[in-house]
Amino acid sequence: MFNKVSVVGLGYIGLPTAAVIASRGIEVIGIDVNQHAVDTINQGEIHIVEPDLDIVVRSAVMTGKLKATTVPEAADAFMVAVPTPFKGDNHEPDLSYIESAAKAIAPVLEKGNLVVLESTSPVGATEKMAGWLAEARPDLTFPQQSGDAADIKVAHCPERVLPGYVLQELVSNDRVIGGMSDACNKRAVELYQTFVRGECILTNSRTAEMAKLTENSFRDVNIAFANELSLICEKLKINVWELIKLSNRHPRVNILNPGPGVGGHCIAVDPWFIVNSCPEEAKVIATAREVNDGKPHWVIDQVKQAADEFKKPVIACLGLAFKADIDDLRESPALDITTKLANEDVGQVIAVEPNISSLPENLVKAGVEFMDLERALEVANVVVVLVDHKQFKAADKLAFSKKVVIDTRGVLA
Ligand code: SAJ
């Protein structure tokens, strides 16, 4: 039984998780260091973008089941969902947010509590978190010393939801649960079964950490393969989209799609955690990161070559989001490419992004014009397709016919 659950970190993972658990009738305390986020949530509103999240949060706050605060309080379980970025040239994982969260909740921990780390983390982070908790609370026992008998149960359960589908996937995805002991696993399963319909699969914390990193690295390596093919095909004058379609007709081949680079906050970050812990061994994983990070520069070079053919080139960049049909511009290669084209004066740059209502300040400052698709296709000489939004896929292909088109997503293929 869980009467009260505390979620630490009310961002893209923590807030939906808190709201979904509250919707199951459990009292949820959301903790965040950001006073603005806390105030917004307590008014029944949200500070992030995710379909339908506003409705679930509003109802959870109105029914009194969800409350946000900056000050931790006692609860039966604590779920830590804070950022785990990397720092420096060696992509060293930055665990300072986990450490701060552990230090913040330690004073309110009580015998019998469960602490789950949800943040995507390098291998060993859950043990480190348990260490920080133990340091702050010498009066309690933790699984690293006392195993199943410990006062506090600690587990890792990595989030695996896809931005844009978070509310569905939070409930329907299978969950990998890595407890620091059998008793930790048992308690963690009880928590997840209050809101997860998928299967809960048990392992230890290190394997659970690695499983999450492996999933995102698998995708990164496969996208790198597709991106590398796109470079090879450009040189060999082959349509990469046709090539991939043909190769994928083989029953055991399933190539992903090339693009302008890999964006978002997970796939371009998590593989570095593996590389950082095993630099000698993780060769393919490291190279994939480099291939994907190199793709935006290659696209910029292609645009520059195309623009060179015009006296006063007008370049329309179609899409700014980090992937199709969302309005999230953070860590977006499309935004990065558009910004660089404008800052490097490659030509007059136009941006088309049907999912936002105004341009980010830095693009406005760089002189980028915001236009609808139809008008942009009228005035541009060079059209760069950066995101496969549904509006671009549905556009009249004839409108592109007199333009120099650089189609990084195969929208016109
Ligand atoms: N991309 C391509 N080609 C493809 C697929 C994706 O270029 O064939 C690009 C996208 O355009 C985008 C980036 O990769 O820029 C990442 O997009 P994505 O849809 O692959 O993944 P994310 O970052 O939105 O979410 C991923 C998911 N992980 C996997 O699918 C293995 C999600 O389940 C995780 O929960 C999430 O990372 C996370 O939080 O770690």
Coordinates of C-alpha atoms and ligand atoms in Angstrom, one line a residue:
M1 CA 0.0 0.0 0.0
F2 CA 1.2 3.5 -0.8
N3 CA -0.7 6.3 0.8
K4 CA 1.6 9.0 -0.2
V5 CA 4.2 9.1 -3.1
S6 CA 6.7 11.9 -3.6
V7 CA 8.1 12.7 -7.0
V8 CA 11.3 14.6 -7.0
G9 CA 11.9 16.7 -10.2
L10 CA 8.7 17.9 -12.0
G11 CA 10.0 17.9 -15.6
Y12 CA 9.1 15.9 -18.7
I13 CA 9.2 12.6 -16.8
G14 CA 8.4 13.6 -13.2
L15 CA 5.3 15.7 -13.8
P16 CA 3.4 13.2 -16.0
T17 CA 4.4 10.4 -13.6
A18 CA 3.2 12.4 -10.6
A19 CA -0.1 13.2 -12.3
V20 CA -0.7 9.6 -13.5
I21 CA -0.1 8.2 -10.0
A22 CA -2.4 10.9 -8.5
S23 CA -5.1 10.0 -11.0
R24 CA -5.0 6.5 -9.4
G25 CA -6.2 8.1 -6.2
I26 CA -2.8 8.1 -4.4
E27 CA -1.7 11.3 -2.7
V28 CA 1.3 12.7 -4.6
I29 CA 3.7 15.4 -3.5
G30 CA 5.8 16.8 -6.3
I31 CA 9.0 18.4 -5.4
D32 CA 11.0 20.8 -7.6
V33 CA 13.6 23.5 -7.0
N34 CA 12.0 25.7 -9.6
Q35 CA 9.5 27.9 -7.7
H36 CA 7.8 29.0 -11.0
A37 CA 7.2 25.3 -11.9
V38 CA 5.8 24.6 -8.5
D39 CA 3.4 27.7 -8.6
T40 CA 2.3 26.8 -12.1
I41 CA 1.4 23.2 -11.2
N42 CA -0.4 24.3 -8.0
Q43 CA -2.6 26.5 -10.2
G44 CA -3.5 23.4 -12.2
E45 CA -1.3 24.4 -15.2
I46 CA 1.8 23.0 -16.8
H47 CA 5.2 24.5 -17.7
I48 CA 6.2 21.9 -20.3
V49 CA 4.6 20.7 -23.6
E50 CA 3.1 17.3 -23.8
P51 CA -0.2 16.3 -25.3
D52 CA -3.1 16.0 -22.8
L53 CA -0.8 16.5 -19.8
D54 CA -2.6 19.8 -19.0
I55 CA -5.9 17.9 -18.5
V56 CA -4.4 15.2 -16.3
V57 CA -2.5 17.7 -14.1
R58 CA -5.5 20.0 -13.8
S59 CA -7.7 17.2 -12.6
A60 CA -5.1 15.9 -10.2
V61 CA -4.6 19.3 -8.6
M62 CA -8.3 20.1 -8.5
T63 CA -9.1 16.8 -6.7
G64 CA -6.4 17.6 -4.2
K65 CA -4.4 14.5 -5.0
L66 CA -1.4 16.4 -6.5
K67 CA 0.5 19.1 -4.7
A68 CA 3.8 20.7 -5.7
T69 CA 6.3 22.1 -3.3
T70 CA 10.0 23.1 -3.0
V71 CA 10.3 21.5 0.4
P72 CA 10.4 17.7 0.7
E73 CA 8.1 16.0 3.2
A74 CA 7.6 12.5 4.5
A75 CA 6.1 9.9 2.1
D76 CA 6.0 6.1 1.6
A77 CA 8.0 6.3 -1.6
F78 CA 10.2 8.8 -3.4
M79 CA 10.7 8.7 -7.2
V80 CA 13.7 10.7 -8.4
A81 CA 13.3 12.1 -11.9
V82 CA 16.0 14.8 -12.3
P83 CA 18.3 15.6 -15.2
T84 CA 21.5 13.7 -15.8
P85 CA 23.4 15.7 -18.4
F86 CA 27.1 15.3 -19.2
K87 CA 29.9 17.8 -18.7
G88 CA 33.2 18.5 -20.4
D89 CA 35.0 17.1 -23.4
N90 CA 35.1 13.6 -22.0
H91 CA 31.3 13.6 -21.6
E92 CA 31.6 12.9 -17.9
P93 CA 28.1 12.2 -16.4
D94 CA 26.9 15.0 -14.2
L95 CA 25.3 13.4 -11.2
S96 CA 25.0 16.6 -9.2
Y97 CA 21.2 16.7 -9.6
I98 CA 20.8 13.2 -8.2
E99 CA 23.1 14.1 -5.3
S100 CA 21.1 17.2 -4.5
A101 CA 17.8 15.3 -4.7
A102 CA 19.2 12.6 -2.4
K103 CA 20.4 15.2 0.1
A104 CA 17.0 17.0 0.0
I105 CA 14.9 13.9 0.7
A106 CA 17.3 12.2 3.2
P107 CA 16.1 14.2 6.3
V108 CA 12.5 13.1 5.7
L109 CA 13.2 9.4 5.1
E110 CA 11.5 7.0 7.5
K111 CA 12.0 3.3 8.1
G112 CA 10.1 1.2 5.4
N113 CA 10.4 3.9 2.7
L114 CA 11.3 3.1 -1.0
V115 CA 13.5 5.4 -3.1
V116 CA 13.5 4.8 -6.8
L117 CA 15.9 6.5 -9.3
E118 CA 14.1 7.0 -12.6
S119 CA 16.6 9.3 -14.3
T120 CA 18.6 7.8 -17.1
S121 CA 21.9 7.2 -15.4
P122 CA 25.4 5.7 -15.9
V123 CA 26.0 2.3 -14.4
G124 CA 26.6 2.6 -10.6
A125 CA 24.5 5.8 -10.1
T126 CA 21.8 4.0 -8.0
E127 CA 24.5 2.6 -5.7
K128 CA 25.9 6.1 -5.5
M129 CA 22.5 7.6 -4.7
A130 CA 22.1 5.0 -1.9
G131 CA 25.5 6.0 -0.6
W132 CA 24.5 9.7 -0.4
L133 CA 21.3 8.7 1.4
A134 CA 23.3 6.5 3.8
E135 CA 25.8 9.3 4.5
A136 CA 23.0 11.7 5.4
R137 CA 21.1 9.2 7.6
P138 CA 23.4 7.1 9.7
D139 CA 20.5 6.2 11.9
L140 CA 18.9 4.2 9.1
T141 CA 20.1 1.0 7.3
F142 CA 20.4 0.8 3.5
P143 CA 20.6 -2.2 1.1
Q144 CA 24.3 -1.8 0.4
Q145 CA 25.1 -2.8 4.0
S146 CA 22.0 -4.7 5.1
G147 CA 20.6 -6.2 1.9
D148 CA 17.0 -7.4 2.3
A149 CA 16.8 -6.4 5.9
A150 CA 17.6 -2.7 5.2
D151 CA 15.2 0.0 6.6
I152 CA 15.2 1.8 3.2
K153 CA 14.6 0.0 -0.1
V154 CA 16.4 1.4 -3.1
A155 CA 15.8 0.6 -6.8
H156 CA 16.4 1.9 -10.3
C157 CA 13.5 2.0 -12.8
P158 CA 14.5 3.9 -15.9
E159 CA 11.8 5.9 -17.7
R160 CA 11.3 4.8 -21.3
V161 CA 8.5 7.0 -22.6
L162 CA 8.6 8.7 -26.0
P163 CA 8.0 12.4 -26.0
G164 CA 4.6 13.1 -27.5
Y165 CA 3.2 9.8 -26.2
V166 CA 4.2 10.1 -22.6
L167 CA 0.8 9.6 -21.0
Q168 CA 0.1 6.4 -23.0
E169 CA 3.6 5.0 -22.7
L170 CA 3.8 5.6 -19.0
V171 CA 1.0 3.2 -18.5
S172 CA 1.5 0.7 -21.3
N173 CA 5.3 0.3 -21.5
D174 CA 7.0 -2.6 -19.8
R175 CA 9.2 -1.5 -17.0
V176 CA 12.7 -2.8 -16.1
I177 CA 13.1 -2.7 -12.3
G178 CA 16.5 -3.0 -10.8
G179 CA 16.4 -3.3 -7.0
M180 CA 19.5 -3.3 -4.8
S181 CA 18.1 -6.4 -3.2
D182 CA 15.1 -8.8 -3.6
A183 CA 13.2 -6.9 -1.0
C184 CA 13.8 -3.6 -2.9
N185 CA 12.5 -5.2 -6.1
K186 CA 9.4 -6.5 -4.3
R187 CA 8.5 -3.1 -3.0
A188 CA 9.3 -1.3 -6.3
V189 CA 7.0 -3.6 -8.2
E190 CA 4.2 -2.8 -5.8
L191 CA 4.7 0.9 -6.6
Y192 CA 4.8 0.5 -10.4
Q193 CA 1.8 -1.8 -10.4
T194 CA -0.3 1.0 -9.0
F195 CA -0.2 2.7 -12.5
V196 CA 1.7 0.5 -15.0
R197 CA -0.3 -1.9 -17.2
G198 CA 2.9 -3.3 -19.0
E199 CA 4.9 -6.0 -17.4
C200 CA 7.4 -5.2 -14.6
I201 CA 10.6 -7.2 -15.2
L202 CA 13.1 -7.6 -12.3
T203 CA 16.8 -7.4 -12.4
N204 CA 19.6 -5.6 -10.4
S205 CA 20.2 -1.8 -10.4
R206 CA 23.4 -2.0 -12.6
T207 CA 21.7 -4.1 -15.3
A208 CA 18.6 -1.8 -15.3
E209 CA 20.9 1.2 -15.7
M210 CA 22.7 -0.4 -18.6
A211 CA 19.4 -1.6 -20.2
K212 CA 18.2 1.9 -20.6
L213 CA 21.5 3.1 -22.0
T214 CA 21.6 0.2 -24.3
E215 CA 18.1 0.9 -25.7
N216 CA 19.0 4.5 -26.6
S217 CA 22.5 3.5 -27.9
F218 CA 20.9 0.8 -30.1
R219 CA 18.8 3.5 -31.7
D220 CA 21.7 6.0 -32.0
V221 CA 23.9 3.4 -33.7
N222 CA 21.1 2.4 -36.1
I223 CA 20.4 6.1 -37.0
A224 CA 24.2 6.6 -37.5
F225 CA 24.2 3.7 -40.0
A226 CA 21.3 5.4 -41.9
N227 CA 23.1 8.8 -41.7
E228 CA 26.3 7.3 -43.0
L229 CA 24.4 5.7 -45.9
S230 CA 23.0 9.1 -46.8
L231 CA 26.5 10.5 -47.1
I232 CA 27.7 7.6 -49.2
C233 CA 24.6 7.7 -51.5
E234 CA 25.1 11.4 -52.1
K235 CA 28.6 10.7 -53.3
L236 CA 27.5 7.7 -55.4
K237 CA 24.4 9.5 -56.8
I238 CA 22.0 7.0 -55.4
N239 CA 18.6 7.9 -53.8
V240 CA 19.2 6.8 -50.2
W241 CA 15.4 6.5 -49.5
E242 CA 14.9 4.2 -52.4
L243 CA 18.0 2.2 -51.3
I244 CA 16.7 1.8 -47.7
K245 CA 13.2 0.8 -48.9
L246 CA 14.7 -1.9 -51.1
S247 CA 17.1 -3.2 -48.5
N248 CA 14.3 -3.3 -45.9
R249 CA 12.5 -5.7 -48.1
H250 CA 14.9 -8.3 -46.8
P251 CA 13.3 -10.2 -43.9
R252 CA 16.1 -9.5 -41.5
V253 CA 17.0 -5.9 -42.5
N254 CA 15.4 -2.9 -40.8
I255 CA 17.3 0.3 -41.5
L256 CA 16.1 3.5 -39.7
N257 CA 15.8 6.8 -41.4
P258 CA 18.6 9.3 -42.1
G259 CA 17.9 12.9 -40.9
P260 CA 19.7 16.2 -40.3
G261 CA 21.2 14.8 -37.0
V262 CA 20.0 13.3 -33.8
G263 CA 18.2 15.6 -31.4
G264 CA 16.3 15.5 -28.2
H265 CA 17.5 15.0 -24.7
C266 CA 18.2 11.3 -24.5
I267 CA 19.6 9.6 -27.6
A268 CA 22.3 12.2 -28.2
V269 CA 23.3 12.0 -24.5
D270 CA 22.9 8.5 -23.1
P271 CA 25.4 6.6 -25.3
W272 CA 28.2 8.9 -23.9
F273 CA 27.5 7.4 -20.5
I274 CA 28.6 4.0 -21.9
V275 CA 31.5 5.5 -23.7
N276 CA 32.7 7.3 -20.6
S277 CA 32.7 4.2 -18.5
C278 CA 34.3 1.9 -21.1
P279 CA 36.1 4.1 -23.6
E280 CA 38.4 1.3 -24.9
E281 CA 35.5 -1.1 -25.6
A282 CA 32.7 1.2 -26.7
K283 CA 34.1 1.9 -30.2
V284 CA 30.9 1.6 -32.3
I285 CA 28.8 3.5 -29.8
A286 CA 31.3 6.4 -29.8
T287 CA 31.7 6.5 -33.6
A288 CA 27.9 6.5 -34.0
R289 CA 27.7 9.6 -31.8
E290 CA 30.4 11.3 -33.9
V291 CA 28.6 10.3 -37.2
N292 CA 25.3 11.7 -35.9
D293 CA 26.8 14.9 -34.4
G294 CA 28.6 15.5 -37.8
K295 CA 25.4 15.3 -39.9
P296 CA 24.2 18.9 -39.2
H297 CA 27.6 20.2 -40.5
W298 CA 27.3 18.1 -43.6
V299 CA 23.7 19.5 -44.2
I300 CA 25.0 23.1 -43.8
D301 CA 27.8 22.4 -46.4
Q302 CA 25.2 21.1 -48.8
V303 CA 23.0 24.2 -48.4
K304 CA 26.1 26.5 -48.8
Q305 CA 26.9 24.7 -52.1
A306 CA 23.3 25.1 -53.3
A307 CA 23.1 28.7 -52.2
D308 CA 26.3 29.5 -54.1
E309 CA 24.4 29.2 -57.4
F310 CA 22.3 32.2 -56.6
K311 CA 23.2 35.9 -56.4
K312 CA 20.9 36.6 -53.5
P313 CA 19.8 33.2 -52.2
V314 CA 16.6 32.8 -50.3
I315 CA 16.7 29.7 -48.2
A316 CA 13.6 28.2 -46.7
C317 CA 14.2 25.8 -43.7
L318 CA 11.2 23.5 -43.3
G319 CA 10.9 22.5 -39.6
L320 CA 12.7 23.6 -36.4
A321 CA 11.5 20.9 -34.0
F322 CA 13.8 18.0 -33.0
K323 CA 11.4 15.5 -34.7
A324 CA 8.1 15.2 -36.5
D325 CA 4.8 16.7 -35.3
I326 CA 6.0 18.1 -32.0
D327 CA 6.8 21.7 -31.0
D328 CA 9.9 20.8 -28.9
L329 CA 12.8 22.8 -30.2
R330 CA 15.3 21.9 -27.5
E331 CA 18.5 20.1 -28.7
S332 CA 17.1 20.2 -32.3
P333 CA 19.5 19.8 -35.2
A334 CA 16.9 21.6 -37.4
L335 CA 17.1 24.7 -35.1
D336 CA 20.9 24.4 -35.0
I337 CA 21.2 24.3 -38.8
T338 CA 18.7 27.2 -39.4
T339 CA 20.5 29.3 -36.8
K340 CA 24.0 28.6 -38.3
L341 CA 22.7 29.4 -41.8
A342 CA 21.4 32.7 -40.7
N343 CA 24.4 33.6 -38.5
E344 CA 26.9 32.7 -41.3
D345 CA 25.0 34.9 -43.8
V346 CA 24.5 32.1 -46.3
G347 CA 21.5 33.9 -47.6
Q348 CA 18.1 35.3 -46.5
V349 CA 16.8 32.5 -44.2
I350 CA 13.1 31.7 -43.8
A351 CA 11.8 29.3 -41.2
V352 CA 8.6 27.3 -41.5
E353 CA 7.4 25.6 -38.3
P354 CA 3.7 24.8 -38.2
N355 CA 3.8 23.7 -34.5
I356 CA 4.8 27.0 -33.0
S357 CA 3.3 30.5 -33.2
S358 CA 6.4 32.7 -33.1
L359 CA 10.1 32.3 -33.7
P360 CA 12.6 31.9 -30.9
E361 CA 14.3 35.2 -30.0
N362 CA 17.8 34.1 -31.3
L363 CA 16.4 33.4 -34.8
V364 CA 14.5 36.8 -34.9
K365 CA 17.8 38.5 -33.9
A366 CA 19.7 36.6 -36.6
G367 CA 17.2 38.1 -39.2
V368 CA 15.3 34.9 -39.9
E369 CA 11.7 35.4 -41.3
F370 CA 8.8 33.3 -40.0
M371 CA 6.5 32.2 -42.9
D372 CA 3.8 29.7 -43.7
L373 CA 4.7 26.8 -46.0
E374 CA 2.9 28.1 -49.1
R375 CA 4.5 31.5 -49.1
A376 CA 8.0 30.1 -48.3
L377 CA 7.8 27.8 -51.3
E378 CA 6.9 30.8 -53.5
V379 CA 9.8 33.0 -52.5
A380 CA 12.7 30.5 -51.8
N381 CA 15.4 29.4 -54.2
V382 CA 16.7 26.7 -51.9
V383 CA 14.4 24.6 -49.8
V384 CA 15.9 22.5 -46.9
V385 CA 13.5 20.0 -45.4
L386 CA 14.7 19.5 -41.8
V387 CA 11.7 17.8 -40.2
D388 CA 9.1 15.4 -41.6
H389 CA 6.1 17.2 -40.2
K390 CA 2.7 15.9 -41.5
Q391 CA 2.1 19.3 -43.2
F392 CA 5.2 19.0 -45.3
K393 CA 4.4 15.4 -46.3
A394 CA 1.0 16.5 -47.4
A395 CA 2.3 19.5 -49.4
D396 CA 1.8 19.7 -53.2
K397 CA 5.1 18.2 -54.6
L398 CA 4.8 20.4 -57.6
A399 CA 5.5 23.5 -55.5
F400 CA 9.0 22.1 -54.9
S401 CA 9.7 21.4 -58.5
K402 CA 11.4 24.6 -59.5
K403 CA 13.5 24.8 -56.3
V404 CA 16.8 23.4 -55.3
V405 CA 15.7 21.0 -52.6
I406 CA 17.8 19.4 -49.9
D407 CA 15.5 16.9 -48.4
T408 CA 17.2 15.5 -45.2
R409 CA 14.2 13.5 -44.2
G410 CA 13.0 11.9 -47.4
V411 CA 9.7 13.8 -47.3
L412 CA 9.7 14.1 -51.1
A413 CA 11.2 10.7 -51.8
Ligands
SAJ1 N1 15.7 10.0 -35.6 C1 16.3 9.9 -36.9 N2 16.0 8.8 -37.6 C2 15.2 7.8 -37.1 C3 14.6 7.9 -35.9 C4 14.9 9.1 -35.1 O1 17.0 10.8 -37.4 O2 14.9 6.8 -37.9 C5 16.0 11.2 -34.8 C6 14.8 12.1 -34.5 O3 14.4 12.9 -35.6 C7 15.2 12.8 -33.3 C8 16.1 11.8 -32.6 O4 16.5 10.8 -33.6 O5 16.0 13.9 -33.6 C9 15.5 11.1 -31.4 O6 14.2 10.8 -31.7 P1 13.5 9.4 -31.2 O7 12.0 9.5 -31.7 O8 14.2 8.2 -31.7 O9 13.6 9.3 -29.7 P2 13.3 10.4 -28.4 O10 14.6 11.0 -28.1 O11 12.2 11.2 -28.7 O12 13.0 9.3 -27.3 C10 13.9 8.2 -27.0 C11 13.1 6.9 -27.0 N3 14.0 5.8 -27.0 C12 13.9 4.7 -27.9 O13 13.1 4.7 -28.7 C13 14.9 3.6 -27.7 C14 12.2 6.8 -25.7 O14 11.6 5.6 -25.6 C15 13.0 7.1 -24.5 O15 12.2 7.1 -23.3 C16 13.6 8.5 -24.6 O16 14.5 8.5 -25.7 C17 14.3 8.8 -23.3 O17 13.8 9.6 -22.5 O18 15.4 8.3 -23.1

